[in-house]
């Protein structure tokens, strides 16, 4: 699928058909995340792939909008490691999550090209999620990505429209 | 270019050849950003495209690692608008920047498919950047993206290698 088509057709959807993701496809998807750039090439993002049912459910219990997570074929947790130039457990307020977002989008677009849909989910209970995944101190879950082959219409998002381009993009300065 | 190939060949590079980006190509790139999903479909990201030389230089002066910014054909500022469920001027610590990272990656991949390279840059002086762009109170620049046709080898990054996949991606839990 060409890149632009993957970008504009990708939707965050939450209904999966239960089929597992073949290992070689999963590897390709994880590799897409790995290749995302990062500020100062700090590479602050790591992934943990969760497929065991009990662990998917435990992760889902750490978020408020996660009913789709246990049914995902795989849940990818985006973990931020402490950055060398930040105090322990701290992340540049925009930089780490921004880099996690870059990796997440690579992962979701590579998945979509393989016919796999996805939806991010926040872990509002970050300490709980860290415990489920056995993270060392100072590491934090930036987000989860649920991945799976599409299983039908999404009851939450449908085909959620986006704002028009002329309200989204401006030129030179914020419009008066 | 197929999506996976765009993802794994994209590098953040800082040397541009000075050619302008045709309007229809720029529109396509901006649209790629627009189509990025966002948490709770809040759509917190807006773009400001800067091409005036003085304004590119003023933005560059707001960051510490921005020598490439004034030579970009276009600089796209990713702006976070205040979210309705957050106090004024506040953003969910991971959510807004994460969504900005998703949009940024869409923008940079769509650009790369068009033969345009890119590199994000942080605005360490966020108040200064907001002033340059005339942002309303409570709006903040999450990041800049410099865009341009490649102008040669990048003196900073070269072809910066990534960590190996087995150190990047783990399964079920953090490795013991």
Short mmCIF file of C-alpha atoms in Angstrom, two decimals:
data_model
loop_
_atom_site.label_atom_id
_atom_site.label_comp_id
_atom_site.label_asym_id
_atom_site.label_seq_id
_atom_site.Cartn_x
_atom_site.Cartn_y
_atom_site.Cartn_z
CA UNK A 1 0.00 0.00 0.00
CA UNK A 2 1.48 3.38 -0.82
CA UNK A 3 2.36 5.50 2.16
CA UNK A 4 -0.13 8.30 1.66
CA UNK A 5 -2.97 5.83 1.20
CA UNK A 6 -2.01 4.01 4.40
CA UNK A 7 -1.91 7.33 6.25
CA UNK A 8 -5.26 8.67 5.12
CA UNK A 9 -7.17 5.39 5.38
CA UNK A 10 -5.87 4.34 8.80
CA UNK A 11 -8.46 4.61 11.54
CA UNK A 12 -8.11 3.78 15.22
CA UNK A 13 -10.49 0.87 15.60
CA UNK A 14 -11.32 -1.40 18.52
CA UNK A 15 -12.97 -4.53 17.15
CA UNK A 16 -10.74 -7.50 16.34
CA UNK A 17 -11.53 -10.90 14.90
CA UNK A 18 -9.34 -12.99 17.21
CA UNK A 19 -6.86 -14.22 14.62
CA UNK A 20 -3.25 -14.19 15.84
CA UNK A 21 -0.63 -12.09 14.08
CA UNK A 22 1.98 -14.27 12.34
CA UNK A 23 5.44 -13.90 13.87
CA UNK A 24 7.08 -12.54 10.72
CA UNK A 25 4.36 -9.89 10.40
CA UNK A 26 4.73 -8.94 14.04
CA UNK A 27 8.49 -8.62 13.62
CA UNK A 28 7.96 -6.27 10.70
CA UNK A 29 5.58 -4.16 12.76
CA UNK A 30 7.98 -3.96 15.72
CA UNK A 31 10.80 -3.07 13.37
CA UNK A 32 8.76 -0.16 12.04
CA UNK A 33 8.66 1.22 15.58
CA UNK A 34 12.37 0.70 16.01
CA UNK A 35 13.14 2.78 12.94
CA UNK A 36 11.34 5.89 14.19
CA UNK A 37 13.68 8.78 14.82
CA UNK A 38 14.01 10.40 18.24
CA UNK A 39 15.16 13.73 19.61
CA UNK A 40 18.95 13.86 19.87
CA UNK A 41 18.84 10.19 18.77
CA UNK A 42 18.24 9.36 22.42
CA UNK A 43 16.08 6.34 21.49
CA UNK A 44 14.00 6.60 24.69
CA UNK A 45 11.30 4.15 23.55
CA UNK A 46 11.14 0.41 24.12
CA UNK A 47 8.34 -2.01 23.32
CA UNK A 48 6.80 -4.84 25.29
CA UNK A 49 4.53 -7.13 23.32
CA UNK A 50 1.80 -8.70 25.44
CA UNK A 51 -0.21 -11.67 24.15
CA UNK A 52 -0.98 -13.64 27.32
CA UNK A 53 -4.65 -13.17 28.09
CA UNK A 54 -4.28 -12.52 31.82
CA UNK A 55 -1.64 -9.88 31.21
CA UNK A 56 -3.71 -8.14 28.53
CA UNK A 57 -6.56 -8.00 31.03
CA UNK A 58 -4.29 -6.68 33.76
CA UNK A 59 -3.07 -3.92 31.44
CA UNK A 60 -6.64 -3.08 30.44
CA UNK A 61 -7.46 -2.64 34.13
CA UNK A 62 -4.89 0.19 34.24
CA UNK A 63 -6.78 2.37 31.75
CA UNK A 64 -10.19 3.98 31.71
CA UNK A 65 -10.97 3.47 28.01
CA UNK A 66 -9.63 0.00 27.40
CA UNK A 67 -12.52 -2.45 26.85
CA UNK A 68 -11.01 -3.38 23.48
CA UNK A 69 -7.57 -4.23 24.88
CA UNK A 70 -8.15 -7.83 26.10
CA UNK A 71 -9.48 -8.88 22.66
CA UNK A 72 -6.45 -7.58 20.78
CA UNK A 73 -4.23 -10.18 19.12
CA UNK A 74 -1.28 -8.34 20.64
CA UNK A 75 -0.91 -5.32 22.86
CA UNK A 76 2.26 -3.29 22.38
CA UNK A 77 3.25 -1.21 25.39
CA UNK A 78 5.40 1.79 24.52
CA UNK A 79 7.81 2.23 27.42
CA UNK A 80 9.90 5.34 28.02
CA UNK A 81 13.26 4.69 29.60
CA UNK A 82 14.82 7.43 31.74
CA UNK A 83 16.87 9.79 29.62
CA UNK A 84 20.48 10.38 30.52
CA UNK A 85 20.10 14.16 30.52
CA UNK A 86 16.97 14.15 32.68
CA UNK A 87 16.56 13.56 36.41
CA UNK A 88 15.70 9.93 37.24
CA UNK A 89 12.14 9.12 36.32
CA UNK A 90 11.70 12.39 34.44
CA UNK A 91 11.16 12.89 30.75
CA UNK A 92 11.40 16.05 28.72
CA UNK A 93 7.75 17.02 28.92
CA UNK A 94 7.17 16.97 25.19
CA UNK A 95 10.13 14.99 23.91
CA UNK A 96 9.61 11.49 25.27
CA UNK A 97 5.89 11.24 24.56
CA UNK A 98 6.42 12.91 21.18
CA UNK A 99 8.99 10.26 20.26
CA UNK A 100 6.64 7.55 21.52
CA UNK A 101 3.94 8.98 19.26
CA UNK A 102 6.30 8.82 16.30
CA UNK A 103 7.08 5.14 17.01
CA UNK A 104 3.40 4.38 17.59
CA UNK A 105 2.40 5.84 14.25
CA UNK A 106 5.09 3.83 12.46
CA UNK A 107 3.82 0.69 14.19
CA UNK A 108 0.19 1.38 13.35
CA UNK A 109 0.87 2.28 9.72
CA UNK A 110 3.06 -0.78 9.15
CA UNK A 111 0.31 -2.88 10.75
CA UNK A 112 -2.35 -1.28 8.59
CA UNK A 113 -0.38 -2.07 5.45
CA UNK A 114 -0.56 -5.71 6.61
CA UNK A 115 -4.34 -5.47 7.07
CA UNK A 116 -4.09 -5.14 10.85
CA UNK A 117 -6.02 -2.40 12.58
CA UNK A 118 -5.07 -0.76 15.86
CA UNK A 119 -6.03 1.66 18.57
CA UNK A 120 -3.89 3.35 21.22
CA UNK A 121 -5.01 3.35 24.84
CA UNK A 122 -3.72 5.40 27.74
CA UNK A 123 -2.79 3.78 31.04
CA UNK A 124 -4.19 6.22 33.55
CA UNK A 125 -2.75 4.05 36.33
CA UNK A 126 0.86 4.27 35.25
CA UNK A 127 2.23 2.65 38.38
CA UNK A 128 -0.11 -0.28 37.91
CA UNK A 129 0.91 -0.75 34.29
CA UNK A 130 4.59 -0.59 35.23
CA UNK A 131 3.98 -3.33 37.77
CA UNK A 132 2.13 -5.56 35.29
CA UNK A 133 5.07 -5.30 32.91
CA UNK A 134 7.78 -5.57 35.56
CA UNK A 135 9.37 -2.24 34.62
CA UNK A 136 12.47 -1.06 36.47
CA UNK A 137 12.15 2.14 38.54
CA UNK A 138 11.96 5.31 36.47
CA UNK A 139 10.48 3.56 33.43
CA UNK A 140 6.96 4.50 32.39
CA UNK A 141 4.30 3.29 29.99
CA UNK A 142 3.61 6.13 27.54
CA UNK A 143 0.77 4.30 25.83
CA UNK A 144 -0.57 0.93 24.76
CA UNK A 145 -1.38 -0.05 21.19
CA UNK A 146 -3.97 -2.76 20.63
CA UNK A 147 -3.39 -4.63 17.36
CA UNK A 148 -5.65 -7.12 15.58
CA UNK A 149 -7.26 -8.09 12.32
CA UNK A 150 -10.47 -6.09 11.88
CA UNK A 151 -13.53 -7.71 13.39
CA UNK A 152 -16.30 -5.36 12.34
CA UNK A 153 -17.54 -1.83 12.75
CA UNK A 154 -16.17 0.11 15.69
CA UNK A 155 -18.96 1.05 18.12
CA UNK A 156 -17.00 4.02 19.49
CA UNK A 157 -15.34 5.74 16.59
CA UNK A 158 -17.14 4.54 13.49
CA UNK A 159 -15.32 6.43 10.81
CA UNK A 160 -14.78 9.49 12.95
CA UNK A 161 -14.46 12.55 10.74
CA UNK A 162 -11.57 14.96 10.99
CA UNK A 163 -11.76 18.74 11.09
CA UNK A 164 -11.38 20.44 7.70
CA UNK A 165 -7.88 21.22 6.48
CA UNK A 166 -8.46 24.98 6.54
CA UNK A 167 -9.16 24.84 10.27
CA UNK A 168 -6.25 22.49 10.92
CA UNK A 169 -3.41 24.15 9.02
CA UNK A 170 -2.58 27.84 9.01
CA UNK A 171 0.13 29.91 7.36
CA UNK A 172 2.82 32.04 8.99
CA UNK A 173 0.83 32.89 12.13
CA UNK A 174 -2.23 31.85 14.06
CA UNK A 175 -5.27 33.26 12.26
CA UNK A 176 -6.50 36.57 13.62
CA UNK B 1 6.58 4.08 -2.13
CA UNK B 2 5.14 1.29 -0.01
CA UNK B 3 4.51 2.17 3.59
CA UNK B 4 7.05 -0.12 5.21
CA UNK B 5 9.77 1.06 2.87
CA UNK B 6 8.98 4.71 3.65
CA UNK B 7 9.08 3.93 7.36
CA UNK B 8 12.40 2.10 7.41
CA UNK B 9 14.23 4.39 4.97
CA UNK B 10 13.13 7.70 6.51
CA UNK B 11 15.92 9.49 8.33
CA UNK B 12 15.77 12.82 10.14
CA UNK B 13 18.09 14.97 8.02
CA UNK B 14 19.03 18.62 8.19
CA UNK B 15 20.49 19.59 4.81
CA UNK B 16 18.11 21.00 2.19
CA UNK B 17 18.71 22.14 -1.37
CA UNK B 18 16.63 25.30 -1.28
CA UNK B 19 13.93 24.22 -3.75
CA UNK B 20 10.43 25.24 -2.67
CA UNK B 21 7.75 22.62 -2.07
CA UNK B 22 4.96 22.81 -4.68
CA UNK B 23 1.64 23.83 -3.19
CA UNK B 24 -0.16 20.61 -4.09
CA UNK B 25 2.60 18.55 -2.49
CA UNK B 26 2.49 20.68 0.64
CA UNK B 27 -1.27 20.28 0.84
CA UNK B 28 -0.88 16.50 0.68
CA UNK B 29 1.70 16.59 3.47
CA UNK B 30 -0.50 18.77 5.70
CA UNK B 31 -3.44 16.50 5.03
CA UNK B 32 -1.39 13.52 6.22
CA UNK B 33 -1.00 15.29 9.55
CA UNK B 34 -4.70 16.06 9.69
CA UNK B 35 -5.61 12.39 9.30
CA UNK B 36 -3.63 11.25 12.34
CA UNK B 37 -5.84 9.89 15.09
CA UNK B 38 -5.89 11.42 18.56
CA UNK B 39 -6.84 10.30 22.05
CA UNK B 40 -10.60 10.54 22.57
CA UNK B 41 -10.68 12.11 19.08
CA UNK B 42 -9.86 15.38 20.81
CA UNK B 43 -7.87 16.60 17.79
CA UNK B 44 -5.58 18.79 19.92
CA UNK B 45 -3.03 19.44 17.16
CA UNK B 46 -2.94 22.33 14.70
CA UNK B 47 -0.28 23.22 12.17
CA UNK B 48 1.29 26.53 11.23
CA UNK B 49 3.37 26.47 8.06
CA UNK B 50 6.18 29.02 8.07
CA UNK B 51 8.01 29.94 4.86
CA UNK B 52 8.94 33.60 5.40
CA UNK B 53 12.66 33.77 6.00
CA UNK B 54 12.56 36.14 8.97
CA UNK B 55 9.96 34.04 10.73
CA UNK B 56 11.90 30.81 10.15
CA UNK B 57 14.91 32.50 11.72
CA UNK B 58 12.88 33.78 14.64
CA UNK B 59 11.59 30.25 15.29
CA UNK B 60 15.11 28.83 15.03
CA UNK B 61 16.19 31.30 17.71
CA UNK B 62 13.70 29.60 20.09
CA UNK B 63 15.50 26.25 19.98
CA UNK B 64 18.94 25.05 20.94
CA UNK B 65 19.47 22.58 18.07
CA UNK B 66 17.98 24.44 15.16
CA UNK B 67 20.76 25.54 12.76
CA UNK B 68 18.98 23.67 9.96
CA UNK B 69 15.63 25.39 10.46
CA UNK B 70 16.18 28.63 8.51
CA UNK B 71 17.25 26.71 5.37
CA UNK B 72 14.13 24.51 5.34
CA UNK B 73 11.73 25.05 2.44
CA UNK B 74 8.95 25.07 5.00
CA UNK B 75 8.81 24.77 8.77
CA UNK B 76 5.69 23.18 10.19
CA UNK B 77 4.96 24.11 13.78
CA UNK B 78 2.84 21.55 15.61
CA UNK B 79 0.64 23.51 17.99
CA UNK B 80 -1.30 21.98 20.88
CA UNK B 81 -4.57 23.70 21.65
CA UNK B 82 -5.91 23.56 25.20
CA UNK B 83 -8.04 20.48 25.72
CA UNK B 84 -11.56 20.90 26.98
CA UNK B 85 -11.04 18.41 29.80
CA UNK B 86 -7.78 19.95 31.00
CA UNK B 87 -7.15 23.15 32.96
CA UNK B 88 -6.35 26.12 30.69
CA UNK B 89 -2.86 25.82 29.24
CA UNK B 90 -2.45 22.26 30.50
CA UNK B 91 -2.17 19.11 28.44
CA UNK B 92 -2.41 15.51 29.53
CA UNK B 93 1.28 14.94 30.13
CA UNK B 94 1.59 12.16 27.61
CA UNK B 95 -1.50 12.56 25.51
CA UNK B 96 -1.01 15.88 23.70
CA UNK B 97 2.65 15.39 22.80
CA UNK B 98 1.94 11.77 21.88
CA UNK B 99 -0.76 12.89 19.46
CA UNK B 100 1.60 15.55 18.09
CA UNK B 101 4.18 12.81 17.50
CA UNK B 102 1.62 10.77 15.60
CA UNK B 103 0.78 13.73 13.36
CA UNK B 104 4.46 14.56 12.92
CA UNK B 105 5.28 11.06 11.76
CA UNK B 106 2.42 11.11 9.26
CA UNK B 107 3.69 14.44 7.93
CA UNK B 108 7.29 13.25 7.66
CA UNK B 109 6.39 9.94 6.01
CA UNK B 110 4.08 11.60 3.49
CA UNK B 111 6.87 14.08 2.76
CA UNK B 112 9.43 11.34 2.37
CA UNK B 113 7.23 9.54 -0.13
CA UNK B 114 7.38 12.80 -2.13
CA UNK B 115 11.18 12.87 -1.90
CA UNK B 116 11.20 15.52 0.83
CA UNK B 117 13.32 14.97 3.91
CA UNK B 118 12.63 16.37 7.35
CA UNK B 119 13.85 16.79 10.87
CA UNK B 120 11.94 17.77 14.02
CA UNK B 121 13.30 20.46 16.31
CA UNK B 122 12.26 21.33 19.83
CA UNK B 123 11.50 24.91 20.83
CA UNK B 124 13.15 25.14 24.22
CA UNK B 125 11.84 28.71 24.49
CA UNK B 126 8.17 27.87 24.19
CA UNK B 127 6.96 31.31 25.12
CA UNK B 128 9.18 32.82 22.44
CA UNK B 129 7.90 30.42 19.80
CA UNK B 130 4.31 31.15 20.77
CA UNK B 131 4.98 34.85 20.33
CA UNK B 132 6.60 34.38 16.91
CA UNK B 133 3.52 32.50 15.74
CA UNK B 134 0.99 34.76 17.45
CA UNK B 135 -0.56 31.92 19.43
CA UNK B 136 -3.49 32.64 21.75
CA UNK B 137 -2.95 32.09 25.49
CA UNK B 138 -2.78 28.45 26.51
CA UNK B 139 -1.58 27.24 23.12
CA UNK B 140 1.90 25.76 22.92
CA UNK B 141 4.35 24.65 20.23
CA UNK B 142 4.96 20.93 20.74
CA UNK B 143 7.62 20.74 18.05
CA UNK B 144 8.79 22.10 14.73
CA UNK B 145 9.33 20.04 11.61
CA UNK B 146 11.80 21.33 9.03
CA UNK B 147 10.95 20.10 5.52
CA UNK B 148 13.00 20.32 2.34
CA UNK B 149 14.37 18.47 -0.64
CA UNK B 150 17.61 16.73 0.37
CA UNK B 151 20.70 18.83 -0.11
CA UNK B 152 23.47 16.40 0.79
CA UNK B 153 24.84 14.36 3.65
CA UNK B 154 23.73 15.34 7.13
CA UNK B 155 26.71 16.48 9.22
CA UNK B 156 24.95 15.63 12.49
CA UNK B 157 23.16 12.37 12.01
CA UNK B 158 24.69 10.76 8.96
CA UNK B 159 22.77 7.55 8.75
CA UNK B 160 22.43 7.16 12.49
CA UNK B 161 22.06 3.49 13.37
CA UNK B 162 19.27 2.19 15.57
CA UNK B 163 19.57 -0.23 18.46
CA UNK B 164 19.02 -3.89 17.56
CA UNK B 165 15.48 -5.22 17.60
CA UNK B 166 16.18 -7.66 20.43
CA UNK B 167 17.12 -4.77 22.72
CA UNK B 168 14.20 -2.66 21.56
CA UNK B 169 11.28 -5.09 21.74
CA UNK B 170 10.56 -7.48 24.59
CA UNK B 171 7.80 -10.00 25.24
CA UNK B 172 5.30 -10.09 28.10
CA UNK B 173 7.51 -8.36 30.67
CA UNK B 174 10.65 -6.30 30.94
CA UNK B 175 13.63 -8.68 30.61
CA UNK B 176 15.02 -9.87 33.91
#
